[in-house]
Every structure is written in C-alpha cells, then in structure tokens.
mmCIF file of C-alpha atoms in Angstrom:
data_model
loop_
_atom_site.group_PDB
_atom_site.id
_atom_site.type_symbol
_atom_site.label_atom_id
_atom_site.label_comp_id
_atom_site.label_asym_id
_atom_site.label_seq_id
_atom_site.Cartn_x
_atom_site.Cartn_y
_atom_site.Cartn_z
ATOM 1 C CA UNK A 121 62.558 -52.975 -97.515
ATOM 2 C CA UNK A 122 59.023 -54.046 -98.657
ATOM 3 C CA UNK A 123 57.307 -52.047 -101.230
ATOM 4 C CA UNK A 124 54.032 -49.920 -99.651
ATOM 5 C CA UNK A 125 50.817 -51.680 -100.668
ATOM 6 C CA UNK A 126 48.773 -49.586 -102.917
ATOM 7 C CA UNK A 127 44.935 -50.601 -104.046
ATOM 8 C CA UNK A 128 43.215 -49.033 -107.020
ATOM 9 C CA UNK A 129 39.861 -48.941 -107.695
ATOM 10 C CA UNK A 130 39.417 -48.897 -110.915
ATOM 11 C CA UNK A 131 41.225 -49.364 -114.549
ATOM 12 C CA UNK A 132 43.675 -46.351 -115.015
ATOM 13 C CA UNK A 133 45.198 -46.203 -118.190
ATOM 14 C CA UNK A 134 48.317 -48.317 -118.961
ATOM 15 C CA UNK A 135 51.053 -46.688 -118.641
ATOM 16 C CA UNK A 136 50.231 -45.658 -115.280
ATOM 17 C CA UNK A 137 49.134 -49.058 -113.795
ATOM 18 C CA UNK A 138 52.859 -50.177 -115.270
ATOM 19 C CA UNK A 139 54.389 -47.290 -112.918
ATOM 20 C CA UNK A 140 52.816 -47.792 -110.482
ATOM 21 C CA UNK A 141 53.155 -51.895 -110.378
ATOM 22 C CA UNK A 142 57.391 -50.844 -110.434
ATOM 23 C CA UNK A 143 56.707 -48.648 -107.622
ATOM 24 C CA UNK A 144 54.291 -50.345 -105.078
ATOM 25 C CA UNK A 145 52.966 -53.771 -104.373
ATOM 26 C CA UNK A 146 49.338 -52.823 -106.018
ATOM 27 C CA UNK A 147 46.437 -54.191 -106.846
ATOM 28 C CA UNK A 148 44.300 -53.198 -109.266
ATOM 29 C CA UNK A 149 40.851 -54.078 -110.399
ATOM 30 C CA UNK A 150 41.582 -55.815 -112.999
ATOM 31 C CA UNK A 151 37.470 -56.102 -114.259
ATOM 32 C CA UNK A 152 37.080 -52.572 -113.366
ATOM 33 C CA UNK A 153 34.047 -53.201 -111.859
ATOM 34 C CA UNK A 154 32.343 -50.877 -109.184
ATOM 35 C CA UNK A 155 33.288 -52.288 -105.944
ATOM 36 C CA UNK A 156 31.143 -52.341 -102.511
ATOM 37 C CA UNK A 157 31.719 -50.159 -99.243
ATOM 38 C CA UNK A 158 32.447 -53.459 -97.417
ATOM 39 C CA UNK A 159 35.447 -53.755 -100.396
ATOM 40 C CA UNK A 160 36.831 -50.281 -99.649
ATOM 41 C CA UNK A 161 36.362 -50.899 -96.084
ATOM 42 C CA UNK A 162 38.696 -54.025 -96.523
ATOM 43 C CA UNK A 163 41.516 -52.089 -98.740
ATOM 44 C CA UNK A 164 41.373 -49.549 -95.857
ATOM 45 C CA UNK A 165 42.210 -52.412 -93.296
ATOM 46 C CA UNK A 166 44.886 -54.216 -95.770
ATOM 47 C CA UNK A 167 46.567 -51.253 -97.904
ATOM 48 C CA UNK A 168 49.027 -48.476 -96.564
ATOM 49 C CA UNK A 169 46.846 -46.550 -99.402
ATOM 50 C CA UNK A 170 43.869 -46.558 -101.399
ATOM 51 C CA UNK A 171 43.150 -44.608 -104.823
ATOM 52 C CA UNK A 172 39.337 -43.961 -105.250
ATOM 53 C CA UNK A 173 37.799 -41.977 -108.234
ATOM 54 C CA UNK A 174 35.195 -39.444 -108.081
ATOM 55 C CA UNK A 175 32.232 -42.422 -108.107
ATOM 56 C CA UNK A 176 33.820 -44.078 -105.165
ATOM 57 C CA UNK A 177 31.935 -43.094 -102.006
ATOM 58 C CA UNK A 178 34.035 -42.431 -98.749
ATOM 59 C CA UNK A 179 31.641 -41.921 -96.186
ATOM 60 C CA UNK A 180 32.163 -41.504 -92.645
ATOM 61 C CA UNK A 181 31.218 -45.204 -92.177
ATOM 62 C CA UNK A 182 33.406 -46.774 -94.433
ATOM 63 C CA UNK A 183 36.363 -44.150 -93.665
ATOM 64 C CA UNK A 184 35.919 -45.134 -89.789
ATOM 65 C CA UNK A 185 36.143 -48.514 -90.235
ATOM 66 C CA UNK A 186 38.328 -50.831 -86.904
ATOM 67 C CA UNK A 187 41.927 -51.605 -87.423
ATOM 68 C CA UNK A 188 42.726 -49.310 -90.146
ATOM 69 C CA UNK A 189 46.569 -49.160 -91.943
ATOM 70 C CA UNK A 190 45.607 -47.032 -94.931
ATOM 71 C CA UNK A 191 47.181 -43.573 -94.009
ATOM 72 C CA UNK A 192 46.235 -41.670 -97.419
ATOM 73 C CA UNK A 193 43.593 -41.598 -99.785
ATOM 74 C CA UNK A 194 44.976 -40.497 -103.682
ATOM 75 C CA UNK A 195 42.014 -39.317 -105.194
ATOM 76 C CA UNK A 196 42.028 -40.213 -109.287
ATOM 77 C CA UNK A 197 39.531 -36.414 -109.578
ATOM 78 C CA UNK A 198 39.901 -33.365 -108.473
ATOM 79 C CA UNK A 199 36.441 -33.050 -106.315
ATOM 80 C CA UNK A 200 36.673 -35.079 -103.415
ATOM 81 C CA UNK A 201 32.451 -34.470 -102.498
ATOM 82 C CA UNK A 202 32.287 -38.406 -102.388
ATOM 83 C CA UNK A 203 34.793 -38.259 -99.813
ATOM 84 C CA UNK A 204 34.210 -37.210 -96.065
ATOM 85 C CA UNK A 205 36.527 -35.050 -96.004
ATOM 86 C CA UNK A 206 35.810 -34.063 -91.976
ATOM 87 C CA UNK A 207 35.822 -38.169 -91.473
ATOM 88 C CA UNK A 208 39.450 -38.386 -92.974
ATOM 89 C CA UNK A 209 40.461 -35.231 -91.168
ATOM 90 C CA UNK A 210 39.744 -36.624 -87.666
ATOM 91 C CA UNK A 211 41.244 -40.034 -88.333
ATOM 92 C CA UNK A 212 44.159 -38.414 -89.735
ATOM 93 C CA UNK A 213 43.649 -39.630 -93.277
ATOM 94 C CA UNK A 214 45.182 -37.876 -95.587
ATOM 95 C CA UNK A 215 43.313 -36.925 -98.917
ATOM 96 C CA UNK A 216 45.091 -35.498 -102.407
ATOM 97 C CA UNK A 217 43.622 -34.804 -105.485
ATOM 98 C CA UNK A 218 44.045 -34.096 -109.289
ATOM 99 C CA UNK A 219 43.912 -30.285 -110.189
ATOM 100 C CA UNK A 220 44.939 -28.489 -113.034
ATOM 101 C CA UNK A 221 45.382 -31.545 -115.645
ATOM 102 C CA UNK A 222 41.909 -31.969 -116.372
ATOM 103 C CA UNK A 223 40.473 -28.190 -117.304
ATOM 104 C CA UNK A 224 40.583 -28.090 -120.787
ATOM 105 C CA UNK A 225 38.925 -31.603 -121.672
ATOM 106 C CA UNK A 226 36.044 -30.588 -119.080
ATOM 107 C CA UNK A 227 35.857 -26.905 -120.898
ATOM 108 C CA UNK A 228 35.551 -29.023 -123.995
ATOM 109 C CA UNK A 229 33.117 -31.230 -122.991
ATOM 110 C CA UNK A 230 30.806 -28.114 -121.668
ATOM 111 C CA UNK A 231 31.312 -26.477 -125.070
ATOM 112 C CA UNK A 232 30.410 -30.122 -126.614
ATOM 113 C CA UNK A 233 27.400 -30.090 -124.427
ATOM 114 C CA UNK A 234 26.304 -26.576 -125.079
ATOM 115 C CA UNK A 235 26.536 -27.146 -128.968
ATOM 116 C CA UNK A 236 24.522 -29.950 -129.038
ATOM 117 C CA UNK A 237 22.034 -28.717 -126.920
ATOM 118 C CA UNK A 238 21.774 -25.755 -128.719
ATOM 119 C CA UNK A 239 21.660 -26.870 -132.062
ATOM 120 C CA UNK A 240 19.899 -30.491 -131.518
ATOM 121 C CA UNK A 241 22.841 -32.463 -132.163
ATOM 122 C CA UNK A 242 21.730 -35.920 -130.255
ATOM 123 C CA UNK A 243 18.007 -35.358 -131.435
ATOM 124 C CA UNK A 244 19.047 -35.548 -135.097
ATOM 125 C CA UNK A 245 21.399 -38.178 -134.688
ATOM 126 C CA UNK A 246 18.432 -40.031 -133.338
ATOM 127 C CA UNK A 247 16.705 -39.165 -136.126
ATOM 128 C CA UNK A 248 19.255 -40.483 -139.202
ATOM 129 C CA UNK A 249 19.774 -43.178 -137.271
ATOM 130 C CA UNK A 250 16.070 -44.383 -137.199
ATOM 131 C CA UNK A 251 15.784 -43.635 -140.958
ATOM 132 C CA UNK A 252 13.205 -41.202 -139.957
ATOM 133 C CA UNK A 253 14.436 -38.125 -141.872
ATOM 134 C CA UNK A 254 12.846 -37.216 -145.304
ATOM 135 C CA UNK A 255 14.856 -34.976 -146.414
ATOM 136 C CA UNK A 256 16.286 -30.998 -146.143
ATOM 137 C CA UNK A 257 13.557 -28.367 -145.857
ATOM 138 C CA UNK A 258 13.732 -24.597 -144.572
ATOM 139 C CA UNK A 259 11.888 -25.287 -141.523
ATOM 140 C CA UNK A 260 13.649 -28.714 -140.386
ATOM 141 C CA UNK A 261 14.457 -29.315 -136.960
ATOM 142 C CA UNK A 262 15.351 -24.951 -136.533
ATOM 143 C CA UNK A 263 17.836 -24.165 -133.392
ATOM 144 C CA UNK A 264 19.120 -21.687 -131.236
ATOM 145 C CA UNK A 265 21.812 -19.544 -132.152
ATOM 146 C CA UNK A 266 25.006 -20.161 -130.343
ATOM 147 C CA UNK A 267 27.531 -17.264 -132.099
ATOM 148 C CA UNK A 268 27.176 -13.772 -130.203
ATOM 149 C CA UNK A 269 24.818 -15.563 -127.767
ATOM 150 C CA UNK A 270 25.038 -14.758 -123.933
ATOM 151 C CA UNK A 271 26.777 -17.762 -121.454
ATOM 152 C CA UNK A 272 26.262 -17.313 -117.753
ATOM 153 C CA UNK A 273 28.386 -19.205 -116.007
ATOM 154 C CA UNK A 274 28.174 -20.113 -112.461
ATOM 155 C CA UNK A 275 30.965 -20.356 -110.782
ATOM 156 C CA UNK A 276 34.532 -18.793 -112.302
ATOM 157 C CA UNK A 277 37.519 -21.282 -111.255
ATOM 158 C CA UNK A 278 39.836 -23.095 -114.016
ATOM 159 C CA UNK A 279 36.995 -24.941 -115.731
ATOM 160 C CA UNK A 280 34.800 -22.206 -116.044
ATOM 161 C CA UNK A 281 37.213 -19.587 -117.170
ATOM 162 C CA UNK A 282 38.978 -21.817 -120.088
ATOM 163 C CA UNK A 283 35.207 -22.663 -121.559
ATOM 164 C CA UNK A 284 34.448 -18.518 -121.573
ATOM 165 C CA UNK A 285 37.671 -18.463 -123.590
ATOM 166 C CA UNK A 286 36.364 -21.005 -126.203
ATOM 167 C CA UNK A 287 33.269 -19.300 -126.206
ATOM 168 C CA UNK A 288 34.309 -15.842 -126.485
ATOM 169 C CA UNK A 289 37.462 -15.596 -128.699
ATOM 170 C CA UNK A 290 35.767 -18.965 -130.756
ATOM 171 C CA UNK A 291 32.113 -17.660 -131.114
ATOM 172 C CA UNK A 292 31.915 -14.241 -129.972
ATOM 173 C CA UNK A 293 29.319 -15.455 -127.273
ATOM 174 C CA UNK A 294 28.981 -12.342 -124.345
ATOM 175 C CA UNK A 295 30.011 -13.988 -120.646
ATOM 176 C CA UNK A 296 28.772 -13.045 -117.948
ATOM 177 C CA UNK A 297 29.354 -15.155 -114.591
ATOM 178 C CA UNK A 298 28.627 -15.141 -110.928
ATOM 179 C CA UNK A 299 31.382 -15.978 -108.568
ATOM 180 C CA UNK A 300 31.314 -14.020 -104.772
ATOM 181 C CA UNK A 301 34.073 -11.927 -105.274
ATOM 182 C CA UNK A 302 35.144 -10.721 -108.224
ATOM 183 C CA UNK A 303 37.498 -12.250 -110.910
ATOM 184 C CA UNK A 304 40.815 -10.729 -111.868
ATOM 185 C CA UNK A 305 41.225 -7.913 -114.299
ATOM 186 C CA UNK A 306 43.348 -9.846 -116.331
ATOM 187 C CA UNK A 307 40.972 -12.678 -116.509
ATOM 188 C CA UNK A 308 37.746 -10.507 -117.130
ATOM 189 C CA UNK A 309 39.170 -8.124 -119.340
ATOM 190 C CA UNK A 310 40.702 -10.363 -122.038
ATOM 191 C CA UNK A 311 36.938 -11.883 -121.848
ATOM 192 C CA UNK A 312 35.280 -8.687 -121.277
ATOM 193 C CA UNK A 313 33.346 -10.678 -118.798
ATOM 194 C CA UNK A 314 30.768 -8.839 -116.346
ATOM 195 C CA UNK A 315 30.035 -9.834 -113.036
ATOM 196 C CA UNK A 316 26.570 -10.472 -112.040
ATOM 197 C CA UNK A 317 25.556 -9.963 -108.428
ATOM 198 C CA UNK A 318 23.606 -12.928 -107.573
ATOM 199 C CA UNK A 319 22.806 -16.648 -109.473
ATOM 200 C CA UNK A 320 19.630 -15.326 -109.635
ATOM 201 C CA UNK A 321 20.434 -12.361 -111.894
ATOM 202 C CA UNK A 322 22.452 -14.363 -113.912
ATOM 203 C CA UNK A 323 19.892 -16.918 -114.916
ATOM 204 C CA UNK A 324 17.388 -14.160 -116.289
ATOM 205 C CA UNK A 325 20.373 -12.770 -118.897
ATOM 206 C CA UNK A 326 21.655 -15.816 -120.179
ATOM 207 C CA UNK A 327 20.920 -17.422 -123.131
ATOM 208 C CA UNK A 328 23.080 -20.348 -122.111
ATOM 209 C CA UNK A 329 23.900 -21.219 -118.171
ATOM 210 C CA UNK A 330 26.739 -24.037 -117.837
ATOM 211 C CA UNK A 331 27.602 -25.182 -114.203
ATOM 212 C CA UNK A 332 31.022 -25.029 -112.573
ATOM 213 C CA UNK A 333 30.777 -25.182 -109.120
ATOM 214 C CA UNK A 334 31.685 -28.015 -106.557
ATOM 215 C CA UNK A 335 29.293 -30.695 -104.914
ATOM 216 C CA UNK A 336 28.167 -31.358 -101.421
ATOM 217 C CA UNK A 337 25.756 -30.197 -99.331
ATOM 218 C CA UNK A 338 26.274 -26.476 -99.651
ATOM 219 C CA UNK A 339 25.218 -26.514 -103.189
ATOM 220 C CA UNK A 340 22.930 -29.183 -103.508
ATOM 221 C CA UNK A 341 19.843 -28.475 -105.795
ATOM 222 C CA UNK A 342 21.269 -24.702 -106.283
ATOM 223 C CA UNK A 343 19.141 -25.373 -109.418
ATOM 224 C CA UNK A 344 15.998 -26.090 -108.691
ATOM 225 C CA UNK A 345 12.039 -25.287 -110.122
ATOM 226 C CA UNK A 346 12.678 -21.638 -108.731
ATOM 227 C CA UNK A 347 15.586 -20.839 -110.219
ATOM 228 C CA UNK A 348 14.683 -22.981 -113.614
ATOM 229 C CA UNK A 349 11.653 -20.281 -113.815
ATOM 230 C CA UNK A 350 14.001 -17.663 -113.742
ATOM 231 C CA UNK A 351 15.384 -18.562 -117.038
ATOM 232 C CA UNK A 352 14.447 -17.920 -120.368
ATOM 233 C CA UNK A 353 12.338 -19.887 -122.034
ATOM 234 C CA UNK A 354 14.877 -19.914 -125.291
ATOM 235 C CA UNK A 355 17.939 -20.943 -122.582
ATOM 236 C CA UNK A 356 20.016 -24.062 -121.870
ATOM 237 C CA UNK A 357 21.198 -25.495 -118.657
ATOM 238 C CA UNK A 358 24.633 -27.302 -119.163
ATOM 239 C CA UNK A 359 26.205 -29.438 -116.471
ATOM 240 C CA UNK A 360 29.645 -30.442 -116.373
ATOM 241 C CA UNK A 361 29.986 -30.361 -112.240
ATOM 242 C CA UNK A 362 28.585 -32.308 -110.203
ATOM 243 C CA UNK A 363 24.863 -33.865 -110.669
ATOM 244 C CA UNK A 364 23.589 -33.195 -107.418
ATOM 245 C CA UNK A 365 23.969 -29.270 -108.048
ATOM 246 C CA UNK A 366 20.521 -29.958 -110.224
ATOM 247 C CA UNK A 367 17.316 -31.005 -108.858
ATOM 248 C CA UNK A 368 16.620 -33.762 -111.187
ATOM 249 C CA UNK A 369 12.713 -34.163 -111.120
ATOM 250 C CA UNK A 370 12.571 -29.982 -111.564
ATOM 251 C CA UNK A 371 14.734 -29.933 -114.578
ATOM 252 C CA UNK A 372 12.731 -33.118 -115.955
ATOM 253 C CA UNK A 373 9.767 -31.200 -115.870
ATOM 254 C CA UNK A 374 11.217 -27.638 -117.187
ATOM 255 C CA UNK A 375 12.438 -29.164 -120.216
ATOM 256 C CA UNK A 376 8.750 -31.529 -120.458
ATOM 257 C CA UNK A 377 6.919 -28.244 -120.305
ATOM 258 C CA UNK A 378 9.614 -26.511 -122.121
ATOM 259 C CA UNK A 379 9.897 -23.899 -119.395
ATOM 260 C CA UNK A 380 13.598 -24.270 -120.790
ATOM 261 C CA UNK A 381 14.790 -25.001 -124.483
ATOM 262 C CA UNK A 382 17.263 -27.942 -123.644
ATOM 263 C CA UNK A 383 19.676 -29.240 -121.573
ATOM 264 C CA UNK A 384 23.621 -30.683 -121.998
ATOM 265 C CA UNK A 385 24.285 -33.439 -118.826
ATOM 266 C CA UNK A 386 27.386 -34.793 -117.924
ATOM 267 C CA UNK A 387 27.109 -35.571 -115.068
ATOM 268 C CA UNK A 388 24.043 -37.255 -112.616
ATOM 269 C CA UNK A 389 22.608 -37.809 -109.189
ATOM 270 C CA UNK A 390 23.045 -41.004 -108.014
ATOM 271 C CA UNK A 391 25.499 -41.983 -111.132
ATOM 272 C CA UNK A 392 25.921 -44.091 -112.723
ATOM 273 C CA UNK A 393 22.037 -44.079 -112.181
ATOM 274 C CA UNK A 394 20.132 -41.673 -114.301
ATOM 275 C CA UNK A 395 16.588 -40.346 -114.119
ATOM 276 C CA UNK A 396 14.446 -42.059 -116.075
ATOM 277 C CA UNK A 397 12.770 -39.121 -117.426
ATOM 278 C CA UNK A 398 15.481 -37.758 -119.233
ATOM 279 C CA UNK A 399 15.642 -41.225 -121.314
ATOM 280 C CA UNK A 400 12.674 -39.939 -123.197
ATOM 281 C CA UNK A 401 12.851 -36.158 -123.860
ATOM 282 C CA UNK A 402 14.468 -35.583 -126.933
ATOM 283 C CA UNK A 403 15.860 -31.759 -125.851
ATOM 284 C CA UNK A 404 18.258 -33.088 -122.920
ATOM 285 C CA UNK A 405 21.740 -34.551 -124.456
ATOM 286 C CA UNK A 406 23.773 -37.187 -122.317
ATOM 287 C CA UNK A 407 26.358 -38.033 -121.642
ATOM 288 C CA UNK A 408 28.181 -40.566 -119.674
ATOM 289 C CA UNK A 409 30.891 -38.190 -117.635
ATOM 290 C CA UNK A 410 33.357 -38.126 -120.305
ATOM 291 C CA UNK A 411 34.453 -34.587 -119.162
ATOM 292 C CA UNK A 412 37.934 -35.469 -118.324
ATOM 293 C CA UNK A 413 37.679 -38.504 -120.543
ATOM 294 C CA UNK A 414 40.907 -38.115 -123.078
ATOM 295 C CA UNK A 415 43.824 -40.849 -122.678
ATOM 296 C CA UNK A 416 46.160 -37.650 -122.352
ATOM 297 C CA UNK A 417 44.247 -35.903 -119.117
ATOM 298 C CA UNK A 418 43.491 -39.480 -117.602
ATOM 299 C CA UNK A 419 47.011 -40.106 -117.969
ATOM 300 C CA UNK A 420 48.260 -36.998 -116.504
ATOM 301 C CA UNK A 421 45.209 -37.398 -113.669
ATOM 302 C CA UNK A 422 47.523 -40.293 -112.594
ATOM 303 C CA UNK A 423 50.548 -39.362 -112.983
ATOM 304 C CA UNK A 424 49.284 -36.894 -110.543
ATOM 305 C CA UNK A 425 47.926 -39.503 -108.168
ATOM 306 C CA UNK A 426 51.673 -40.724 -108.904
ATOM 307 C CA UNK A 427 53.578 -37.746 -107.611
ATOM 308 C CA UNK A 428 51.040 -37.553 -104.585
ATOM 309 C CA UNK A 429 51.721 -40.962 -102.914
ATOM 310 C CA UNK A 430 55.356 -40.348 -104.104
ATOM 311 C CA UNK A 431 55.822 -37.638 -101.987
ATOM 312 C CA UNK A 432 53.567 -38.989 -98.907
ATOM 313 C CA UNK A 433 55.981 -41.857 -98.609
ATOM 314 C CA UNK A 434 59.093 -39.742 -98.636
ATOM 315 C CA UNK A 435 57.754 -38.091 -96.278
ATOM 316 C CA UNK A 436 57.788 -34.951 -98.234
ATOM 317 C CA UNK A 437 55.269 -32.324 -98.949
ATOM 318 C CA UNK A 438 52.321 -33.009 -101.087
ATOM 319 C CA UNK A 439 51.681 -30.877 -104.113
ATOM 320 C CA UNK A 440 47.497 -31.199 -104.304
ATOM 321 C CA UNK A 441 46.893 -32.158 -100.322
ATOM 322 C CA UNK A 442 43.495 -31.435 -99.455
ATOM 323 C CA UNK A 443 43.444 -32.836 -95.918
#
C-alpha cells in the first residue's frame, strides 16, 4: 500500500523530518523559504495532508480551493488564528495543533522580554557595541525595578500561569491577572494571584503587563491608545501572543512620547514585517518570535504534529483536534 503524501512547509528540525520521511512520502522545503497561497493551494490539491506553521496563512480562499485531496491540516503551533478555522470546518478539513510542549520556552521568552525591557538590556548592548560607552557612573543608563514589582497578566492559560511562577517564586514580583472567570485555587493560591475585574483595571496596577491571549478578530487591537493611557507611565507592555492583539502605530507613539517606559515584542502584525517605527526607539526590545524557539520544544512541537497525522490515518482519535 502506498505511503500517504505529506507536504511541509517549512524546515522542522532533523530528527523529525527523518521520521517523518520513514513514515510518509513527504516533501519538505528544503530552502525553507516562505511559500505563496497559490503554493499551499497546490499542496492542498496534490497532498492527502499539509503541515503549516503559525506564519502560514489558511484563508478561506486558499482552504476552498477546486479538486482538493488534502483531508487534514497538522498545524506545527498551537494557535491556529492564520487558519480559517470555519473554512476547514465546512469543507471538512480537519485541523490539529501543538499544545502543551511549548509553555515553558514561551514563559521564558516573556520573562526574557520583560527583563530586558525593564532593565535596558538591548539599549546597552547597542551601546558597547557602538563603542559609545565611557565608562560606569551612578547615574548611567538607571532602570526599573523588576524584584517585588507588580505583573498583570492578561489572559491566565498555560503560558501565562508558568511565567507568574518564574516571576513570583524567582523575583517576588505581585501577579495579578484578568481572565473571565476565575482561576483555580490551587493555581492562585500557590501564586497568591488576585483577580482583577476588567483589562482595564489591570492596566492601571501593573507595573509590568505581558500578553497571553489568542489572535483573531475578537481580540484584535485589545491594546490600543486607550488602553496604553491607562497605564503607568513607569510600566512595560510585553508581547509574547500574537502581534495583532497590539495596535502597532498606538504603541509606537506611547513609547515615542513615553506615555509608557518600554516595551518587550515577540511577536508582530503582518510578520515577518515589522513597523518601522520600532527600528528606531531605543526602549522597545525585539525579537524575532523565538518564543518556542529551543531545539527541545521544536522537536517535541513535531513530534506532536507526528502523533496527530499518526492517528488521523489510523483512523483513530486525535489527541490536539481542533476541528
């Protein structure tokens, strides 16, 4: 019996392209180069299935396209915004994903974010590296304090929760979060974590504010100039979720007119596009979406992927179905 044919996107790490060349007739993209809807449109026509990453869109158009054999989608991520998820639903696409594997490198890379940020990390690397610094002195490039600090964190799932961990039992920073229901006991209590009853709230309290909530439409530009003026002047905005939860131009100009002390990006609108007006401020630190970015949780994100189509084609049950 012939092999299923699988396509991949985009380089995975070795030892799971090797698995998955034993398992399936695959191709991968060997120069792991971002490839065009008309592409994916064509893998959906020639492949029984397709595994996009997170900067892969699946719109409606492509996912519609005539004459179709792809029958599942096995999302290298665990948000699926870039995919329509209503699209695959109707066509009767199925859709998995990549949970669990990936929390603690993202929690990292928040805490990563929210230390440079806070203490000017990238701006004084800048700075050495230009041969522009003259020397120690007691009022040098001062910073915010990060230990016993506040963190407001919006949205409370996996990612959020193991980076108020860090930051509590690590730095004795205060968390408070905004979620609409409450957390459990268990979870709040070994953070002694209080609730806050709208984002709003939340904002005016913190003295950090990192991001953890999905994309899409339903929480596009949740931070925009409104809320950014309901922050402290002394606060950072970090962003480890999704770019479009930030309105780009807004934050550009809170952190020109420091409305806000800094900023910790991960992640963009329009990636792997980024705003040109963050290139120049020297309080926003960037970085190129490296929150799930270790060879251990990229591994394990496709050995997920692995499980996923290895359970679609036995016809079994999928362990991380989303559609």
């Amino acid at each position: 019996m012939s092999k299923p044919k699988v396509f991949v996107t985009r380089k995975w790490p070795a030892s799971v392209e090797a698995k998955l060349k034993a398992l399936y007739d695959v191709t991968l993209n060997e120069d792991d180069r971002p490839l065009s809807a008309d592409e994916f449109k064509s893998a959906l026509q020639n492949y029984d299935a397709v595994c996009p990453t997170v900067c892969d869109s699946f719109p409606a158009d492509v996912i519609n396209v005539d004459n179709k054999r792809c029958k599942i989608l096995g999302n290298f991520g665990v948000g699926y915004n870039h995919i329509d998820i209503n699209a695959a639903k109707a066509q009767g696409l199925v859709v998995s994903n990549t949970p669990g594997v990936l929390t603690h490198s993202t929690a990292d890379i928040a805490m990563t974010l929210l230390l440079m940020s806070a203490r000017r990390g990238a701006e004084g690397d800048r700075l050495v590296r230009a041969k522009q610094w003259q020397g120690w002195c007691p009022t040098h490039m001062l910073s915010s304090d990060v230990t016993g600090a506040t963190l407001g964190l919006i949205g409370f799932g996996r990612i959020a929760q193991a980076m108020a961990k860090k930051a509590h039992h690590g730095f004795g920073m205060k968390i408070v979060y905004f979620k609409p229901s409450p957390a459990d006991e268990y979870v709040t209590d070994d953070l002694n974590a209080t609730r806050c009853e709208s984002i709003e709230e939340l904002l005016q309290v913190a003295d950090y504010v990192s991001l953890h909530c999905p994309g899409g439409e339903a929480t596009r530009h949740l931070i925009n100039a409104d809320m950014l003026n309901l922050m402290k002047p002394s606060a950072h905005l970090i962003n480890t979720a999704r770019g479009d939860v930030v309105d780009s131009a807004a934050l550009i100009e809170a952190l020109k007119n420091k409305r806000i002390a800094g900023a910790g990006l991960d992640v963009y609108e329009g990636e792997p596009n980024v705003h040109e007006g963050f290139l120049t401020l020297d309080n926003v630190s960037l970085l190129p979406h490296l929150g799930s970015a270790t060879l251990g949780t990229r591994t394990a994100m496709g050995e997920k992927v692995l499980a996923n189509l290895a359970a679609f084609f036995a016809g079994d049950h999928l362990p991380d179905r989303v559609v």
